[in-house]
Amino acid sequence: MPIGTTITEYIIEEQRRIQNVSGDFTALINDVVIACKAISSTVRYGSLVGVLGVADTENIQGETQKKLDIISNNLFIKRNEWAGHVAAMASEEMDDVYHLPNQYPRGKYLLVFDPLDGSSNTDVNGAVGTIFSILRRPEGARGEPTTRDFLQPGDRQVCAGYALYGPSSMMVLTTGHGVNGFTLDQRIGEYILTNPNMQIPENTHDFAINSAYMRFWDPPVRRYIDECLAGKDGPRGKDFNMRWAGAMIADVHRVLCQGGVFLYPIDRKLRSKHQEGKLRLLYEANPMSFIIEQAGGLATTGTERIMALPPAGLHQRCSVIMGSKNEVERIIAYHLEDQ
Ligand code: AHG
Ligand code: MN
Ligand code: MN
């Protein structure tokens, strides 16, 4: 049985192209990959090992935690805290910056993650996944990393990726030189390069939005979706499909593979709760935006490029509209016309 390029081989070859690198980054990615394999395996056993259902806790954002949210968070931390590549971590499931135990050396990278995206899907055997983003600790920073060290715009990401636990497990990665997809070969336990140089089609007829919130949408979003729904009889002159997996990771993966636009926009209901969006900038919006842009798509709040946003807090949320270039440009134009 021939074995294709493994994710480790791929990362090492990427590093060889860059001079003066220490190999820390390759080792860090390796640990992230092992963490994702462990989470993938746990998710797959589901009810057989009693990991489904809710825990008796809430996260900092007041959301009920699933048992798998906590298990995935712990697996990710344990795998990445010991080797000396990371300076500190931050996760959707932890209130504050995670400082490494004293006995472990500190590295130069900051690791930011959503351990289990779409965790409401766990109880219905739907797709879920892990999203991560790697930043460099700011130059000259001393002592234990602080929250402020993490508040860097998405443009400063060194790497972003996600592991999707669907019918097969996939890892999608960018280090700023395009996007590559790997599929976990369960027979040998390795992610193998299966989707090199992923590119999002510029045009599409798919959109993904939770239309239960339609009555709260801002006029530009309402206009865009109304025009899609009007199909051949409307101004777009073609029919559209709607898809919603309930997990950003699965919906954005579809967009990456086949084109489309994913929207979780700010709306009147979120504003009334003083929220700037539903999805989190550091753990969800920035890493997915980096991947989408590297694949030729666009990612915006409607009025601003997501990766240019200066984060004000670890758990900051933002409006998210991302996907095929021509569609996102159209939605941005609708927002401009509305101002
Ligand atoms: P998480 O499970 O990490 O909290 O994220 C869930 C997010 C996102 O993945 C998904 O697109 C969205 O929440 C779904 O929200 P609605 O239930 O409001 O549609
Ligand atoms: Mn999430
Ligand atoms: Mn989550």
mmCIF file of C-alpha atoms and ligand atoms in Angstrom:
data_model
loop_
_atom_site.group_PDB
_atom_site.id
_atom_site.type_symbol
_atom_site.label_atom_id
_atom_site.label_comp_id
_atom_site.label_asym_id
_atom_site.label_seq_id
_atom_site.Cartn_x
_atom_site.Cartn_y
_atom_site.Cartn_z
ATOM 1 C CA MET A 1 0.000 0.000 0.000
ATOM 2 C CA PRO A 2 1.668 3.271 -1.047
ATOM 3 C CA ILE A 3 1.603 6.005 1.612
ATOM 4 C CA GLY A 4 1.161 9.604 0.465
ATOM 5 C CA THR A 5 2.783 12.682 2.011
ATOM 6 C CA THR A 6 2.152 12.773 5.765
ATOM 7 C CA ILE A 7 1.357 16.032 7.493
ATOM 8 C CA THR A 8 4.716 15.880 9.323
ATOM 9 C CA GLU A 9 6.644 15.449 6.067
ATOM 10 C CA TYR A 10 4.687 18.323 4.601
ATOM 11 C CA ILE A 11 5.465 20.687 7.498
ATOM 12 C CA ILE A 12 9.164 19.724 7.554
ATOM 13 C CA GLU A 13 9.429 20.403 3.819
ATOM 14 C CA GLU A 14 7.688 23.760 4.307
ATOM 15 C CA GLN A 15 10.226 24.620 7.021
ATOM 16 C CA ARG A 16 13.203 23.660 4.849
ATOM 17 C CA ARG A 17 12.144 26.347 2.409
ATOM 18 C CA ILE A 18 12.510 28.968 5.161
ATOM 19 C CA GLN A 19 16.030 29.682 6.438
ATOM 20 C CA ASN A 20 16.998 29.966 10.130
ATOM 21 C CA VAL A 21 14.084 28.062 11.600
ATOM 22 C CA SER A 22 14.606 26.054 14.729
ATOM 23 C CA GLY A 23 12.178 23.218 14.117
ATOM 24 C CA ASP A 24 10.068 24.359 17.081
ATOM 25 C CA PHE A 25 7.175 25.072 14.810
ATOM 26 C CA THR A 26 7.236 21.589 13.253
ATOM 27 C CA ALA A 27 7.294 20.044 16.707
ATOM 28 C CA LEU A 28 4.410 22.250 17.832
ATOM 29 C CA ILE A 29 2.264 21.289 14.831
ATOM 30 C CA ASN A 30 3.073 17.649 15.540
ATOM 31 C CA ASP A 31 1.674 17.983 19.051
ATOM 32 C CA VAL A 32 -1.409 19.812 17.787
ATOM 33 C CA VAL A 33 -1.946 16.968 15.302
ATOM 34 C CA ILE A 34 -1.639 14.329 18.025
ATOM 35 C CA ALA A 35 -4.109 16.273 20.204
ATOM 36 C CA CYS A 36 -6.592 16.343 17.323
ATOM 37 C CA LYS A 37 -6.166 12.604 16.718
ATOM 38 C CA ALA A 38 -6.915 11.982 20.396
ATOM 39 C CA ILE A 39 -10.024 14.199 20.267
ATOM 40 C CA SER A 40 -11.115 12.551 17.010
ATOM 41 C CA SER A 41 -10.855 9.115 18.600
ATOM 42 C CA THR A 42 -12.795 10.197 21.718
ATOM 43 C CA VAL A 43 -15.548 11.800 19.630
ATOM 44 C CA ARG A 44 -15.850 8.610 17.550
ATOM 45 C CA TYR A 45 -16.405 6.343 20.565
ATOM 46 C CA GLY A 46 -19.262 8.609 21.712
ATOM 47 C CA SER A 47 -21.835 6.834 23.851
ATOM 48 C CA LEU A 48 -19.696 3.692 24.035
ATOM 49 C CA VAL A 49 -17.381 5.496 26.450
ATOM 50 C CA GLY A 50 -19.984 7.783 28.044
ATOM 51 C CA VAL A 51 -18.646 11.088 26.727
ATOM 52 C CA LEU A 52 -21.871 12.535 25.301
ATOM 53 C CA GLY A 53 -24.280 14.894 27.055
ATOM 54 C CA VAL A 54 -23.874 18.039 29.107
ATOM 55 C CA ALA A 55 -21.486 18.732 31.943
ATOM 56 C CA ASP A 56 -22.763 20.609 34.991
ATOM 57 C CA THR A 57 -20.769 23.719 34.109
ATOM 58 C CA GLU A 58 -20.915 26.884 32.010
ATOM 59 C CA ASN A 59 -18.041 28.558 30.199
ATOM 60 C CA ILE A 60 -17.094 32.228 30.611
ATOM 61 C CA GLN A 61 -19.634 33.119 27.931
ATOM 62 C CA GLY A 62 -22.491 31.596 29.923
ATOM 63 C CA GLU A 63 -22.856 28.676 27.509
ATOM 64 C CA THR A 64 -23.588 25.217 28.887
ATOM 65 C CA GLN A 65 -20.547 23.025 28.422
ATOM 66 C CA LYS A 66 -20.769 19.571 26.942
ATOM 67 C CA LYS A 67 -18.683 16.818 28.509
ATOM 68 C CA LEU A 68 -16.788 16.673 25.212
ATOM 69 C CA ASP A 69 -16.002 20.426 25.380
ATOM 70 C CA ILE A 70 -14.136 19.838 28.627
ATOM 71 C CA ILE A 71 -12.526 16.546 27.591
ATOM 72 C CA SER A 72 -11.309 18.068 24.291
ATOM 73 C CA ASN A 73 -9.988 21.153 26.079
ATOM 74 C CA ASN A 74 -8.000 18.983 28.515
ATOM 75 C CA LEU A 75 -6.645 16.730 25.769
ATOM 76 C CA PHE A 76 -5.463 19.758 23.795
ATOM 77 C CA ILE A 77 -3.761 21.335 26.810
ATOM 78 C CA LYS A 78 -2.042 18.169 28.044
ATOM 79 C CA ARG A 79 -0.549 17.432 24.625
ATOM 80 C CA ASN A 80 0.719 20.962 24.033
ATOM 81 C CA GLU A 81 1.921 22.190 27.419
ATOM 82 C CA TRP A 82 5.012 20.066 28.114
ATOM 83 C CA ALA A 83 7.346 20.268 25.099
ATOM 84 C CA GLY A 84 8.612 23.838 25.386
ATOM 85 C CA HIS A 85 7.263 25.283 22.124
ATOM 86 C CA VAL A 86 4.329 27.160 23.613
ATOM 87 C CA ALA A 87 4.489 30.159 25.963
ATOM 88 C CA ALA A 88 0.821 30.024 26.993
ATOM 89 C CA MET A 89 -2.597 29.062 25.636
ATOM 90 C CA ALA A 90 -6.099 30.504 25.458
ATOM 91 C CA SER A 91 -9.310 28.625 24.760
ATOM 92 C CA GLU A 92 -12.992 29.296 24.336
ATOM 93 C CA GLU A 93 -13.571 27.022 27.339
ATOM 94 C CA MET A 94 -11.250 28.796 29.804
ATOM 95 C CA ASP A 95 -11.903 32.152 31.454
ATOM 96 C CA ASP A 96 -8.315 33.418 31.357
ATOM 97 C CA VAL A 97 -4.959 32.745 29.769
ATOM 98 C CA TYR A 98 -3.718 29.227 30.564
ATOM 99 C CA HIS A 99 -0.275 29.433 32.158
ATOM 100 C CA LEU A 100 1.897 26.354 31.800
ATOM 101 C CA PRO A 101 2.772 24.411 34.948
ATOM 102 C CA ASN A 102 6.100 25.592 36.407
ATOM 103 C CA GLN A 103 8.073 22.464 35.513
ATOM 104 C CA TYR A 104 7.695 22.991 31.738
ATOM 105 C CA PRO A 105 9.897 25.263 29.625
ATOM 106 C CA ARG A 106 8.301 28.268 27.893
ATOM 107 C CA GLY A 107 8.454 28.586 24.107
ATOM 108 C CA LYS A 108 7.838 31.462 21.716
ATOM 109 C CA TYR A 109 4.371 30.593 20.431
ATOM 110 C CA LEU A 110 0.886 31.353 21.726
ATOM 111 C CA LEU A 111 -1.710 28.701 20.994
ATOM 112 C CA VAL A 112 -5.352 29.732 20.743
ATOM 113 C CA PHE A 113 -8.151 27.222 20.181
ATOM 114 C CA ASP A 114 -11.787 26.196 20.129
ATOM 115 C CA PRO A 115 -11.412 22.604 21.365
ATOM 116 C CA LEU A 116 -14.765 21.459 20.024
ATOM 117 C CA ASP A 117 -16.653 23.596 17.565
ATOM 118 C CA GLY A 118 -20.294 22.722 16.996
ATOM 119 C CA SER A 119 -20.538 20.808 20.256
ATOM 120 C CA SER A 120 -24.354 20.897 20.144
ATOM 121 C CA ASN A 121 -23.935 18.375 17.302
ATOM 122 C CA THR A 122 -22.294 15.762 19.526
ATOM 123 C CA ASP A 123 -25.579 14.313 20.774
ATOM 124 C CA VAL A 124 -26.946 13.829 17.242
ATOM 125 C CA ASN A 125 -23.779 12.321 15.750
ATOM 126 C CA GLY A 126 -23.236 15.447 13.633
ATOM 127 C CA ALA A 127 -19.923 16.854 12.446
ATOM 128 C CA VAL A 128 -17.754 18.678 14.985
ATOM 129 C CA GLY A 129 -14.134 19.762 14.997
ATOM 130 C CA THR A 130 -11.224 21.596 16.612
ATOM 131 C CA ILE A 131 -10.082 25.045 15.416
ATOM 132 C CA PHE A 132 -6.658 26.461 16.294
ATOM 133 C CA SER A 133 -4.514 29.499 15.654
ATOM 134 C CA ILE A 134 -0.819 30.040 16.361
ATOM 135 C CA LEU A 135 0.620 33.469 17.147
ATOM 136 C CA ARG A 136 4.147 34.508 18.029
ATOM 137 C CA ARG A 137 4.623 35.994 21.455
ATOM 138 C CA PRO A 138 5.275 39.745 20.885
ATOM 139 C CA GLU A 139 8.973 40.692 20.616
ATOM 140 C CA GLY A 140 10.549 41.757 23.893
ATOM 141 C CA ALA A 141 7.757 40.334 26.083
ATOM 142 C CA ARG A 142 9.161 39.067 29.413
ATOM 143 C CA GLY A 143 7.813 36.921 32.240
ATOM 144 C CA GLU A 144 4.585 34.978 32.012
ATOM 145 C CA PRO A 145 2.440 35.867 28.978
ATOM 146 C CA THR A 146 -0.465 38.190 29.654
ATOM 147 C CA THR A 147 -3.868 38.588 28.007
ATOM 148 C CA ARG A 148 -2.481 41.552 26.121
ATOM 149 C CA ASP A 149 0.090 39.310 24.365
ATOM 150 C CA PHE A 150 -2.816 37.417 22.793
ATOM 151 C CA LEU A 151 -4.665 40.502 21.532
ATOM 152 C CA GLN A 152 -3.084 40.511 18.079
ATOM 153 C CA PRO A 153 -5.032 40.985 14.851
ATOM 154 C CA GLY A 154 -5.595 37.885 12.717
ATOM 155 C CA ASP A 155 -3.060 39.176 10.200
ATOM 156 C CA ARG A 156 -0.314 38.203 12.654
ATOM 157 C CA GLN A 157 -1.264 34.522 12.735
ATOM 158 C CA VAL A 158 1.677 32.245 11.928
ATOM 159 C CA CYS A 159 -0.579 29.303 11.253
ATOM 160 C CA ALA A 160 -4.261 28.419 11.446
ATOM 161 C CA GLY A 161 -6.020 25.149 11.013
ATOM 162 C CA TYR A 162 -8.877 22.915 11.898
ATOM 163 C CA ALA A 163 -9.533 19.237 12.345
ATOM 164 C CA LEU A 164 -12.976 18.194 11.176
ATOM 165 C CA TYR A 165 -14.406 15.026 12.726
ATOM 166 C CA GLY A 166 -16.901 14.027 10.045
ATOM 167 C CA PRO A 167 -17.329 10.721 8.214
ATOM 168 C CA SER A 168 -13.555 10.930 7.838
ATOM 169 C CA SER A 169 -11.217 13.018 9.980
ATOM 170 C CA MET A 170 -9.575 15.849 8.080
ATOM 171 C CA MET A 171 -6.974 18.440 8.996
ATOM 172 C CA VAL A 172 -6.888 21.695 7.012
ATOM 173 C CA LEU A 173 -3.904 23.947 7.492
ATOM 174 C CA THR A 174 -2.382 27.223 6.360
ATOM 175 C CA THR A 175 0.928 28.829 7.250
ATOM 176 C CA GLY A 176 0.289 31.712 4.866
ATOM 177 C CA HIS A 177 1.324 29.871 1.698
ATOM 178 C CA GLY A 178 -1.997 28.468 0.527
ATOM 179 C CA VAL A 179 -4.247 25.881 2.122
ATOM 180 C CA ASN A 180 -3.739 22.142 2.267
ATOM 181 C CA GLY A 181 -6.101 19.404 3.396
ATOM 182 C CA PHE A 182 -5.087 16.077 4.949
ATOM 183 C CA THR A 183 -7.238 13.016 5.636
ATOM 184 C CA LEU A 184 -6.599 10.737 8.607
ATOM 185 C CA ASP A 185 -5.697 7.269 7.400
ATOM 186 C CA GLN A 186 -7.057 5.217 10.299
ATOM 187 C CA ARG A 187 -4.980 2.196 9.231
ATOM 188 C CA ILE A 188 -1.682 3.916 9.978
ATOM 189 C CA GLY A 189 -2.887 6.741 12.231
ATOM 190 C CA GLU A 190 -1.456 9.516 10.046
ATOM 191 C CA TYR A 191 -2.953 12.511 8.286
ATOM 192 C CA ILE A 192 -2.137 12.196 4.568
ATOM 193 C CA LEU A 193 -2.142 15.064 2.055
ATOM 194 C CA THR A 194 -5.313 14.540 0.017
ATOM 195 C CA ASN A 195 -6.405 18.090 -0.882
ATOM 196 C CA PRO A 196 -3.344 20.103 -1.960
ATOM 197 C CA ASN A 197 -3.666 23.823 -2.636
ATOM 198 C CA MET A 198 -7.374 24.180 -1.872
ATOM 199 C CA GLN A 199 -9.062 27.044 -3.765
ATOM 200 C CA ILE A 200 -12.568 28.410 -3.222
ATOM 201 C CA PRO A 201 -14.576 28.896 -6.418
ATOM 202 C CA GLU A 202 -15.240 32.641 -6.883
ATOM 203 C CA ASN A 203 -18.885 32.146 -7.741
ATOM 204 C CA THR A 204 -21.403 29.986 -5.972
ATOM 205 C CA HIS A 205 -25.042 29.128 -5.538
ATOM 206 C CA ASP A 206 -24.795 27.955 -1.900
ATOM 207 C CA PHE A 207 -25.297 29.970 1.253
ATOM 208 C CA ALA A 208 -25.268 28.999 4.935
ATOM 209 C CA ILE A 209 -27.077 31.059 7.563
ATOM 210 C CA ASN A 210 -29.400 30.299 10.479
ATOM 211 C CA SER A 211 -32.583 31.755 8.981
ATOM 212 C CA ALA A 212 -34.446 31.381 12.285
ATOM 213 C CA TYR A 213 -32.950 34.801 13.089
ATOM 214 C CA MET A 214 -34.240 36.429 9.884
ATOM 215 C CA ARG A 215 -36.448 38.916 11.718
ATOM 216 C CA PHE A 216 -33.391 40.307 13.543
ATOM 217 C CA TRP A 217 -31.095 40.723 10.499
ATOM 218 C CA ASP A 218 -29.727 44.055 9.302
ATOM 219 C CA PRO A 219 -31.102 45.261 5.915
ATOM 220 C CA PRO A 220 -27.978 44.343 3.833
ATOM 221 C CA VAL A 221 -28.063 40.720 5.032
ATOM 222 C CA ARG A 222 -31.821 40.553 4.552
ATOM 223 C CA ARG A 223 -31.428 41.933 1.025
ATOM 224 C CA TYR A 224 -28.711 39.422 0.090
ATOM 225 C CA ILE A 225 -30.657 36.414 1.376
ATOM 226 C CA ASP A 226 -33.963 37.661 -0.089
ATOM 227 C CA GLU A 227 -32.277 37.895 -3.489
ATOM 228 C CA CYS A 228 -30.863 34.364 -3.128
ATOM 229 C CA LEU A 229 -34.282 33.049 -2.136
ATOM 230 C CA ALA A 230 -35.928 34.747 -5.124
ATOM 231 C CA GLY A 231 -33.744 32.485 -7.281
ATOM 232 C CA LYS A 232 -34.274 32.483 -11.047
ATOM 233 C CA ASP A 233 -37.209 34.890 -10.691
ATOM 234 C CA GLY A 234 -35.183 37.507 -8.781
ATOM 235 C CA PRO A 235 -32.338 39.920 -9.576
ATOM 236 C CA ARG A 236 -29.704 37.151 -9.359
ATOM 237 C CA GLY A 237 -31.396 35.152 -12.113
ATOM 238 C CA LYS A 238 -30.310 31.788 -10.681
ATOM 239 C CA ASP A 239 -31.436 29.376 -7.987
ATOM 240 C CA PHE A 240 -29.509 28.961 -4.707
ATOM 241 C CA ASN A 241 -29.192 26.172 -2.147
ATOM 242 C CA MET A 242 -29.189 26.676 1.607
ATOM 243 C CA ARG A 243 -27.026 24.527 3.910
ATOM 244 C CA TRP A 244 -26.608 24.733 7.703
ATOM 245 C CA ALA A 245 -24.726 22.092 9.665
ATOM 246 C CA GLY A 246 -24.887 23.944 12.998
ATOM 247 C CA ALA A 247 -21.099 23.796 13.252
ATOM 248 C CA MET A 248 -19.116 26.609 11.677
ATOM 249 C CA ILE A 249 -16.284 24.194 10.999
ATOM 250 C CA ALA A 250 -18.503 21.929 8.858
ATOM 251 C CA ASP A 251 -20.218 24.815 7.090
ATOM 252 C CA VAL A 252 -16.940 26.573 6.294
ATOM 253 C CA HIS A 253 -15.373 23.298 5.170
ATOM 254 C CA ARG A 254 -18.182 22.917 2.634
ATOM 255 C CA VAL A 255 -17.505 26.460 1.435
ATOM 256 C CA LEU A 256 -13.801 25.680 1.112
ATOM 257 C CA CYS A 257 -14.474 22.533 -0.915
ATOM 258 C CA GLN A 258 -17.332 23.646 -3.149
ATOM 259 C CA GLY A 259 -17.704 27.405 -2.809
ATOM 260 C CA GLY A 260 -20.442 29.246 -0.996
ATOM 261 C CA VAL A 261 -20.861 31.869 1.650
ATOM 262 C CA PHE A 262 -21.139 31.321 5.403
ATOM 263 C CA LEU A 263 -22.844 34.018 7.472
ATOM 264 C CA TYR A 264 -23.233 34.461 11.197
ATOM 265 C CA PRO A 265 -23.823 38.219 11.120
ATOM 266 C CA ILE A 266 -24.414 40.707 13.909
ATOM 267 C CA ASP A 267 -28.163 41.260 14.320
ATOM 268 C CA ARG A 268 -30.659 43.158 16.459
ATOM 269 C CA LYS A 269 -30.983 40.316 18.959
ATOM 270 C CA LEU A 270 -27.222 40.072 19.558
ATOM 271 C CA ARG A 271 -26.989 43.872 19.900
ATOM 272 C CA SER A 272 -29.743 43.816 22.497
ATOM 273 C CA LYS A 273 -27.496 41.470 24.521
ATOM 274 C CA HIS A 274 -24.553 43.886 23.974
ATOM 275 C CA GLN A 275 -22.748 41.298 21.850
ATOM 276 C CA GLU A 276 -20.751 42.190 18.751
ATOM 277 C CA GLY A 277 -21.564 38.832 17.178
ATOM 278 C CA LYS A 278 -21.955 35.206 18.144
ATOM 279 C CA LEU A 279 -18.689 33.711 16.945
ATOM 280 C CA ARG A 280 -15.437 34.373 18.744
ATOM 281 C CA LEU A 281 -12.773 36.440 16.992
ATOM 282 C CA LEU A 282 -9.658 34.687 18.342
ATOM 283 C CA TYR A 283 -10.821 31.070 18.370
ATOM 284 C CA GLU A 284 -13.177 30.910 15.399
ATOM 285 C CA ALA A 285 -13.322 33.963 13.121
ATOM 286 C CA ASN A 286 -9.586 34.680 12.741
ATOM 287 C CA PRO A 287 -8.344 31.140 12.051
ATOM 288 C CA MET A 288 -11.172 30.432 9.623
ATOM 289 C CA SER A 289 -10.649 33.823 7.923
ATOM 290 C CA PHE A 290 -6.930 33.073 7.453
ATOM 291 C CA ILE A 291 -7.810 29.775 5.761
ATOM 292 C CA ILE A 292 -10.562 31.307 3.630
ATOM 293 C CA GLU A 293 -8.362 34.194 2.443
ATOM 294 C CA GLN A 294 -5.451 31.870 1.708
ATOM 295 C CA ALA A 295 -7.811 29.813 -0.456
ATOM 296 C CA GLY A 296 -8.792 32.894 -2.462
ATOM 297 C CA GLY A 297 -11.958 33.830 -0.569
ATOM 298 C CA LEU A 298 -12.857 36.817 1.596
ATOM 299 C CA ALA A 299 -13.830 37.223 5.253
ATOM 300 C CA THR A 300 -15.558 40.336 6.584
ATOM 301 C CA THR A 301 -17.840 41.568 9.323
ATOM 302 C CA GLY A 302 -19.864 43.221 6.537
ATOM 303 C CA THR A 303 -17.968 46.480 6.880
ATOM 304 C CA GLU A 304 -14.457 45.494 8.007
ATOM 305 C CA ARG A 305 -11.966 42.789 7.108
ATOM 306 C CA ILE A 306 -12.011 40.329 10.011
ATOM 307 C CA MET A 307 -8.238 39.769 10.129
ATOM 308 C CA ALA A 308 -7.611 43.518 10.511
ATOM 309 C CA LEU A 309 -9.750 43.808 13.658
ATOM 310 C CA PRO A 310 -7.759 44.706 16.774
ATOM 311 C CA PRO A 311 -9.044 42.333 19.483
ATOM 312 C CA ALA A 312 -10.136 44.071 22.680
ATOM 313 C CA GLY A 313 -10.470 40.929 24.785
ATOM 314 C CA LEU A 314 -9.723 37.196 24.701
ATOM 315 C CA HIS A 315 -13.355 36.247 24.244
ATOM 316 C CA GLN A 316 -14.328 39.052 21.866
ATOM 317 C CA ARG A 317 -17.024 38.153 19.363
ATOM 318 C CA CYS A 318 -17.600 39.509 15.875
ATOM 319 C CA SER A 319 -19.926 39.406 12.906
ATOM 320 C CA VAL A 320 -18.788 36.786 10.371
ATOM 321 C CA ILE A 321 -19.382 36.651 6.615
ATOM 322 C CA MET A 322 -16.919 34.525 4.634
ATOM 323 C CA GLY A 323 -16.530 32.509 1.479
ATOM 324 C CA SER A 324 -16.532 32.895 -2.297
ATOM 325 C CA LYS A 325 -14.979 36.192 -3.337
ATOM 326 C CA ASN A 326 -17.676 37.526 -5.633
ATOM 327 C CA GLU A 327 -20.497 36.788 -3.197
ATOM 328 C CA VAL A 328 -18.712 38.329 -0.202
ATOM 329 C CA GLU A 329 -17.850 41.401 -2.303
ATOM 330 C CA ARG A 330 -21.549 41.726 -3.134
ATOM 331 C CA ILE A 331 -22.517 41.551 0.560
ATOM 332 C CA ILE A 332 -19.869 44.179 1.424
ATOM 333 C CA ALA A 333 -21.292 46.421 -1.324
ATOM 334 C CA TYR A 334 -24.801 46.034 0.142
ATOM 335 C CA HIS A 335 -23.432 47.133 3.526
ATOM 336 C CA LEU A 336 -21.713 50.161 1.963
ATOM 337 C CA GLU A 337 -24.903 51.181 0.128
ATOM 338 C CA ASP A 338 -26.784 50.942 3.436
ATOM 339 C CA GLN A 339 -24.465 53.304 5.347
HETATM 340 P P1 AHG B 1 -19.321 26.140 19.788
HETATM 341 O O1 AHG B 1 -19.894 24.755 19.720
HETATM 342 O O2 AHG B 1 -17.815 26.128 19.769
HETATM 343 O O3 AHG B 1 -19.892 26.952 20.922
HETATM 344 O O4 AHG B 1 -19.678 26.920 18.430
HETATM 345 C C1 AHG B 1 -20.967 26.843 17.896
HETATM 346 C C2 AHG B 1 -21.130 27.952 16.922
HETATM 347 C C3 AHG B 1 -20.777 27.618 15.492
HETATM 348 O O5 AHG B 1 -19.992 26.529 15.269
HETATM 349 C C4 AHG B 1 -22.099 27.470 14.812
HETATM 350 O O6 AHG B 1 -22.024 27.879 13.476
HETATM 351 C C5 AHG B 1 -23.001 28.327 15.632
HETATM 352 O O7 AHG B 1 -22.483 28.323 16.926
HETATM 353 C C6 AHG B 1 -24.419 27.838 15.643
HETATM 354 O O8 AHG B 1 -25.175 28.757 16.337
HETATM 355 P P2 AHG B 1 -26.787 28.726 16.283
HETATM 356 O O9 AHG B 1 -27.173 27.583 17.190
HETATM 357 O O10 AHG B 1 -27.186 30.060 16.820
HETATM 358 O O11 AHG B 1 -27.205 28.518 14.856
HETATM 359 MN MN MN B 2 -17.070 27.109 18.156
HETATM 360 MN MN MN B 3 -16.455 25.146 21.152
#
